[in-house]
Amino acid sequence: MQTLQGWTALVTGASSGIGEACALALSQAGARLVLAGRRSDRLEALAAKLQTPSHPLILDVRSRQDVEASLAALPPDFANVDVLVNNAGLGLGLEPAHEASLDDWETMIDTNCKGLVYVTRTLLPGMVRRNRGHVVNLGSIAATYPYPGGNVYGATKAFVHQFSQNLKADLVGTRVRVTDVQPGMVETEFSVVRFKGDAQRANKVYEGMEPLTAADIADIVLWTVTRPAHVNINVVEVMPADQGFGPFAVKRR
Ligand code: NDP
Ligand code: 8X3
């Protein structure tokens, strides 16, 4: 296992859920942290809990200009990012495609695809120049397995998967690694966001079953990052024991 002492990690969406858990785990392993997200109070509270130095970065990943400017202006101690956890993302709605909100679709594409690409493209040259780095992307089982209402959310995560594979293709021969972590159900604020603040509906998603926790996913992210430098974990797909696959739908008349 590699130690992360002397490494700098940047986690997008560190203000909640999987991102927050990843920041905690990477800090416990010795990395200094850039904590990116829109809710500054959450980032400040997390920074106070970490055992290593950290830098809260108020950032909406959908703004290419802000991404480029704020990453270029990172303080010297945090400027050489070795580990990028592209975690910021969301699902919005579960309506069928012909009823779903086009605004929601656009927000998911802007965040999950374009935001992830902006941050990656901005930080990647430094990783290649230093010949050291790891990009961990938060994909989803929704990239592979379709479900009703998953329409654009699943498609954004399929983008994340193919982008991860193609990054790996471009980075062969460098010591910059790429991993796509694809979780199933994880109990975070994900469903509250998906259902626009309807906590009752969100709670029902996890009722009567044991979902994954954000710490379960952080454990996997940390595992991928701490493999020896010559080992690249391409994809990790993980589900709760209580989740499975649906049968094909058949409409009988
Ligand atoms: P949460 O809603 O708990 O966390 C999402 C994080 O993303 C928040 O910290 C939020 O921060 C941040 N975020 C959202 N939009 C933006 C934006 N425009 N700019 C910057 N940050 C943003 O959900 P999870 O922790 O569950 O989700 C994290 C990732 O994991 C997502 O990519 C999600 O798709 C993926 N995932 C989640 C699963 C689950 O079942 N929970 C399963 C599979 C994948 P803030 O609002 O402060 O900006
Ligand atoms: C989130 C998991 O199954 O709700 O990516 O799409 S799921």
Short mmCIF file of C-alpha atoms in Angstrom, two decimals, residues 17-18 21 183-188 210-220 238 240:
data_model
loop_
_atom_site.label_atom_id
_atom_site.label_comp_id
_atom_site.label_asym_id
_atom_site.label_seq_id
_atom_site.Cartn_x
_atom_site.Cartn_y
_atom_site.Cartn_z
CA GLY A 17 -22.06 12.13 1.09
CA ILE A 18 -19.44 10.19 -0.84
CA ALA A 21 -16.30 10.50 3.14
CA PRO A 183 -21.77 2.25 -6.98
CA GLY A 184 -25.35 1.07 -6.65
CA MET A 185 -27.56 2.45 -3.88
CA VAL A 186 -25.64 4.58 -1.36
CA GLU A 187 -27.60 6.42 1.32
CA THR A 188 -26.51 10.06 1.11
CA GLU A 210 -29.41 -2.03 3.86
CA PRO A 211 -27.86 0.42 1.40
CA LEU A 212 -24.16 1.10 0.96
CA THR A 213 -22.74 3.96 3.02
CA ALA A 214 -20.57 6.82 1.82
CA ALA A 215 -17.77 5.32 3.94
CA ASP A 216 -18.05 2.03 1.99
CA ILE A 217 -17.36 3.93 -1.24
CA ALA A 218 -14.57 6.01 0.31
CA ASP A 219 -12.92 2.77 1.41
CA ILE A 220 -12.94 1.59 -2.23
CA VAL A 238 -20.33 -2.31 -6.25
CA PRO A 240 -25.50 -3.51 -1.65
#
